[in-house]
Coordinates of C-alpha atoms in Angstrom, one line a residue:
X15 CA -16.3 -28.9 4.0
X16 CA -18.7 -27.0 6.4
X17 CA -20.2 -28.1 9.7
X18 CA -23.5 -29.9 9.5
X19 CA -25.4 -29.4 12.8
X20 CA -27.9 -32.1 11.8
X21 CA -25.3 -34.9 11.7
X22 CA -23.6 -36.2 14.8
X23 CA -19.8 -35.8 14.9
X24 CA -17.6 -38.4 16.6
X25 CA -15.4 -35.5 18.0
X26 CA -18.4 -33.5 19.2
X27 CA -20.1 -36.6 20.8
X28 CA -16.9 -37.3 22.7
X29 CA -16.9 -33.7 23.8
X30 CA -20.5 -34.2 25.1
X31 CA -19.4 -37.3 26.9
X32 CA -16.6 -35.3 28.6
X33 CA -19.0 -32.5 29.6
X34 CA -17.6 -30.0 27.0
X35 CA -19.4 -27.2 25.3
X36 CA -18.4 -27.8 21.7
X37 CA -21.3 -29.9 20.6
X38 CA -24.8 -29.7 19.2
X39 CA -28.2 -31.1 20.2
X40 CA -27.7 -34.0 17.7
X41 CA -24.4 -34.9 19.5
X42 CA -26.0 -34.8 23.0
X43 CA -28.8 -37.0 21.7
X44 CA -26.2 -39.8 21.1
X45 CA -24.8 -39.3 24.6
X46 CA -28.2 -39.4 26.2
X47 CA -29.3 -42.5 24.2
X48 CA -26.2 -44.4 25.4
X49 CA -26.8 -43.1 29.0
X50 CA -30.3 -44.7 28.9
X51 CA -28.7 -48.1 28.3
X52 CA -25.8 -47.5 30.7
X53 CA -26.1 -44.5 33.1
X54 CA -22.4 -44.6 33.7
X55 CA -21.7 -44.3 29.9
X56 CA -19.7 -41.1 30.5
X57 CA -17.0 -43.4 32.0
X58 CA -16.1 -44.6 28.5
X59 CA -14.8 -41.2 27.6
X60 CA -13.3 -40.5 31.0
X61 CA -11.4 -43.8 31.0
X62 CA -10.2 -43.2 27.5
X63 CA -8.9 -39.8 28.4
X64 CA -7.2 -41.1 31.6
X65 CA -5.5 -43.8 29.6
X66 CA -4.3 -41.3 27.0
X67 CA -2.7 -39.1 29.7
X68 CA -0.9 -42.0 31.5
X69 CA 0.2 -43.7 28.3
X70 CA 1.6 -40.4 26.8
X71 CA 3.3 -39.6 30.1
X72 CA 5.0 -43.0 30.0
X73 CA 6.0 -42.6 26.3
X74 CA 7.5 -39.1 26.8
X75 CA 9.1 -40.0 30.1
X76 CA 10.3 -43.6 30.5
X77 CA 10.3 -44.5 26.9
X78 CA 12.0 -41.2 25.9
X79 CA 9.9 -40.6 22.8
X80 CA 10.0 -37.1 21.4
X81 CA 7.7 -37.4 18.4
X82 CA 4.0 -38.1 18.6
X83 CA 1.5 -38.8 15.7
X84 CA -2.0 -38.7 17.1
X85 CA -4.8 -40.1 14.8
X86 CA -8.3 -38.7 15.3
X87 CA -7.3 -36.1 17.8
X88 CA -10.8 -34.9 18.6
X89 CA -11.6 -31.5 20.2
X90 CA -9.1 -29.9 22.7
X91 CA -10.0 -30.7 26.3
X92 CA -8.2 -30.8 29.6
X93 CA -4.7 -32.3 29.3
X94 CA -4.2 -32.7 25.5
X95 CA -1.3 -34.8 24.3
X96 CA 1.0 -31.9 23.6
X97 CA 0.4 -30.5 27.1
X98 CA 1.2 -33.9 28.7
X99 CA 4.4 -34.7 26.7
X100 CA 5.8 -31.1 26.4
X101 CA 5.6 -30.8 30.2
X102 CA 8.0 -33.7 30.4
X103 CA 10.0 -32.8 27.3
X104 CA 9.5 -29.2 26.0
X105 CA 11.1 -30.1 22.7
X106 CA 8.6 -33.0 22.0
X107 CA 6.8 -32.6 18.6
X108 CA 3.2 -33.5 18.2
X109 CA 1.2 -33.8 15.0
X110 CA -2.6 -34.2 15.4
X111 CA -4.6 -35.6 12.5
X112 CA -8.4 -35.2 12.1
X113 CA -10.8 -34.4 9.3
X114 CA -13.7 -33.0 11.3
X115 CA -14.2 -29.3 10.4
X116 CA -14.9 -28.3 14.0
X117 CA -11.8 -30.0 15.2
X118 CA -9.8 -28.3 12.4
X119 CA -11.0 -24.9 13.5
X120 CA -9.7 -25.6 17.0
X121 CA -6.5 -27.0 15.6
X122 CA -5.8 -23.9 13.7
X123 CA -6.1 -21.9 16.9
X124 CA -3.8 -24.4 18.6
X125 CA -1.1 -23.8 16.0
X126 CA -0.9 -20.1 17.0
X127 CA 0.3 -20.9 20.5
X128 CA 2.8 -23.7 20.0
X129 CA 5.4 -24.1 17.3
X130 CA 6.0 -27.7 18.2
X131 CA 2.4 -28.7 17.8
X132 CA 0.9 -29.1 14.4
X133 CA -2.5 -30.0 12.9
X134 CA -3.0 -31.9 9.6
X135 CA -6.3 -32.6 7.9
X136 CA -6.4 -36.3 6.7
X137 CA -8.4 -39.5 6.9
X138 CA -6.8 -41.8 9.5
X139 CA -8.3 -44.9 8.0
X140 CA -6.3 -44.4 4.8
X141 CA -2.7 -45.2 5.9
X142 CA -1.1 -44.3 2.6
X143 CA -2.7 -40.8 2.8
X144 CA -1.1 -40.3 6.2
X145 CA 2.3 -42.0 5.5
X146 CA 2.8 -40.1 2.3
X147 CA 1.6 -36.7 3.7
X148 CA 4.4 -34.2 3.1
X149 CA 3.2 -31.9 5.9
X150 CA 3.5 -34.8 8.4
X151 CA 6.9 -35.7 7.1
X152 CA 8.0 -32.1 7.4
X153 CA 7.3 -32.2 11.2
X154 CA 8.2 -35.8 12.1
X155 CA 11.4 -37.7 11.3
X156 CA 10.4 -41.2 10.2
X157 CA 14.1 -42.3 10.6
X158 CA 13.7 -41.9 14.3
X159 CA 11.3 -43.6 16.8
X160 CA 7.9 -42.1 17.3
X161 CA 4.7 -42.8 19.2
X162 CA 1.8 -43.7 16.9
X163 CA -1.5 -43.2 18.7
X164 CA -5.0 -44.6 17.9
X165 CA -6.8 -43.6 21.1
X166 CA -10.6 -44.2 20.9
X167 CA -10.5 -44.2 17.1
X168 CA -10.5 -47.6 15.5
X169 CA -13.9 -48.6 17.0
X170 CA -15.3 -45.8 14.8
X171 CA -14.3 -47.5 11.5
X172 CA -17.5 -48.4 9.8
X173 CA -16.3 -50.8 7.1
X174 CA -15.5 -54.5 7.2
X175 CA -14.9 -55.7 10.8
X176 CA -11.4 -57.1 10.0
X177 CA -10.1 -54.0 8.2
X178 CA -8.8 -52.1 11.3
X179 CA -6.2 -54.9 11.9
X180 CA -5.0 -54.5 8.3
X181 CA -4.9 -50.7 8.7
X182 CA -2.7 -51.1 11.7
X183 CA -0.4 -53.5 9.9
X184 CA 0.2 -50.9 7.2
X185 CA 1.0 -48.3 9.8
X186 CA 3.2 -50.6 11.9
X187 CA 5.2 -51.7 8.9
X188 CA 6.1 -48.1 8.1
X189 CA 7.1 -47.1 11.6
X190 CA 10.9 -47.0 12.4
X191 CA 12.5 -49.4 14.9
X192 CA 12.0 -48.4 18.5
X193 CA 8.6 -46.8 17.9
X194 CA 5.6 -47.4 20.1
X195 CA 1.9 -47.7 19.3
X196 CA -0.8 -47.0 21.8
X197 CA -4.4 -48.1 21.2
X198 CA -7.6 -47.8 23.2
X199 CA -10.8 -49.4 22.0
X200 CA -14.3 -50.3 23.1
X201 CA -14.3 -53.9 24.6
X202 CA -16.7 -56.8 24.8
X203 CA -15.4 -58.1 28.1
X204 CA -16.8 -61.6 27.4
X205 CA -18.2 -61.9 30.9
X206 CA -21.4 -61.0 32.7
X207 CA -21.1 -57.5 31.3
X208 CA -21.0 -58.5 27.6
X209 CA -24.7 -57.9 27.2
X210 CA -24.3 -54.3 28.3
X211 CA -21.4 -53.8 25.9
X212 CA -23.5 -55.1 23.1
X213 CA -26.4 -52.9 24.0
X214 CA -24.1 -49.8 24.0
X215 CA -22.7 -50.9 20.7
X216 CA -26.3 -51.2 19.3
X217 CA -27.1 -47.7 20.4
X218 CA -23.9 -46.3 18.9
X219 CA -24.3 -48.1 15.6
X220 CA -27.9 -47.0 15.2
X221 CA -27.5 -43.5 16.5
X222 CA -26.9 -40.4 14.2
X223 CA -23.2 -41.1 14.8
X224 CA -23.4 -44.5 13.2
X225 CA -20.3 -46.1 14.6
X226 CA -18.9 -47.6 17.8
X227 CA -17.9 -51.3 17.5
X228 CA -17.1 -53.3 20.7
X229 CA -14.4 -55.9 19.9
X230 CA -13.2 -58.9 22.0
X231 CA -9.8 -59.1 23.6
X232 CA -8.6 -61.5 20.9
X233 CA -9.8 -59.0 18.2
X234 CA -8.0 -56.1 20.0
X235 CA -4.8 -58.0 20.2
X236 CA -4.8 -58.3 16.4
X237 CA -4.6 -54.5 16.2
X238 CA -1.1 -54.7 17.9
X239 CA 0.2 -56.8 15.0
X240 CA 2.2 -59.1 17.2
X241 CA 4.3 -56.4 18.8
X242 CA 5.5 -56.9 22.3
X243 CA 3.2 -55.2 24.7
X244 CA 4.5 -53.1 27.6
X245 CA 3.5 -54.4 31.0
X246 CA 0.6 -54.8 32.0
X247 CA -0.3 -55.6 28.4
X248 CA -3.8 -55.1 27.0
X249 CA -6.1 -54.4 29.9
X250 CA -9.0 -52.3 31.0
X251 CA -8.0 -48.7 30.6
X252 CA -8.7 -48.2 34.3
X253 CA -6.1 -50.8 35.1
X254 CA -3.3 -49.5 32.9
X255 CA -0.9 -48.0 35.4
X256 CA -3.6 -46.2 37.5
X257 CA -2.5 -43.2 39.5
X258 CA -3.2 -44.9 42.9
X259 CA -4.5 -48.0 44.5
X260 CA -8.0 -49.2 43.6
X261 CA -10.4 -48.7 46.4
X262 CA -13.6 -49.9 44.7
X263 CA -14.5 -52.5 42.0
X264 CA -14.6 -51.5 38.3
X265 CA -18.0 -50.6 37.0
X266 CA -19.5 -52.6 34.0
X267 CA -18.7 -49.6 31.8
X268 CA -15.1 -49.4 33.0
X269 CA -14.8 -53.1 31.9
X270 CA -16.0 -52.1 28.4
X271 CA -13.0 -50.1 27.2
X272 CA -9.4 -51.4 27.0
X273 CA -6.0 -50.1 26.1
X274 CA -2.4 -51.1 25.6
X275 CA 1.0 -49.9 24.5
X276 CA 3.5 -51.9 22.4
X277 CA 7.0 -51.4 21.1
X278 CA 8.3 -52.2 17.6
X279 CA 11.8 -53.8 17.9

């Protein structure tokens, strides 16, 4: 599958949000359209990235997880998962999954520099394709705990609204005891900022990217399949173990993306 510069790519749009260079004009149009609705829209990607770093640091450190399966990895940027976790545990193994051709090209380059980091091309919204993938099974031991990551991915599922919860159930059922899941997702905060969240959603859904669903807290909790959430539970990404004390209130955009980590007993 080749790269189509006339179609926006989720990975390249995120790259544009993060100020990267691996994107096309069509991707920047999506970013600029969302910015018109919410000038601080870039905070969506920054908060998602910050949550990713802190959650993976916790999983590799305090939780002692040494296997990581990252769904929808996106384009390499500052502080990728393998860099975060292998700084804590050099033996940690990371498998990235994506099906974007631009991401795959970067992934192949990544393989050359790190023999504990692997890249697999697959569709993260088809659990059976992932769980039965022999390449993934070659790198990860499903008899031992692992970290299963859906960071900024499930809100890009463009099928029935209830399907992501069923997708997560299929994954969770297959994970070994002691595994963790980490999820970040666009949030309808159900407060005075809900209107902004819905406006951003409208722009995402009607943009060349065509996806970006904002779910309520109750809908996001369903994605964790009843697993016990690690303190502080499901919360704004900015509030999940921040690196220091908060000195200013959260912006409306910061209140429009949430994350959490949960453990399978």
